[in-house]
Amino acid sequence: MRAVFEQTLAAAWGPTTFCFDGAGTLIEVSLRRRRQQGMRGVRPEGAPTAAALEGWLRDYEEGGGQAFPGRWEVPGSTEFRRAVYQAVAAIPPGSTLSYAEVAEQAGSPRAARAVGSAMAQNPIPLVVPCHRVLGSDGIGGFTGGLRLKQDLLACEAR
């Protein structure tokens, strides 16, 4: 699904872009795009305001656990992926799980590698906080880079 509206805001870790479909449902969060702050497109009815997104980001930066202020759906094209993303979305701020623990919660205890693949393709980080999933031997990988993963975990440790 293609985004019809994007809102880019400053965050402690850098510009963060929220992308919404025509129904105002969040479809992507980008922590890597280097866009200037502002809007692109026309905000659809139901999409959160810039003030609501900013408030949510400030709470996130301070380790809070407020629910995302708009609509979003559990991503994933397979039952396994949806189960993985649901398990990760339930990890509270300041907590972490291993890839193996997420695999077990998703009903496939031997699928830790597949969990890693799902995390690498997570379209809505922060909302589905894939940075909270760690490798059994340490921090593990992160599509946005290990520094960003460490920064996000440090925000939550506050």
XYZ file of C-alpha atoms in Angstrom, residues 5 40 57 63 65 88 118 122 141 158:
10
model
C 0.675 11.361 3.733
C 4.124 15.688 2.434
C 7.768 10.789 20.393
C 11.043 5.834 28.286
C 4.871 3.528 27.162
C 7.237 -7.871 19.721
C 10.933 -10.584 10.199
C 9.457 -4.616 10.089
C 21.504 -6.710 14.387
C 15.388 6.396 31.377
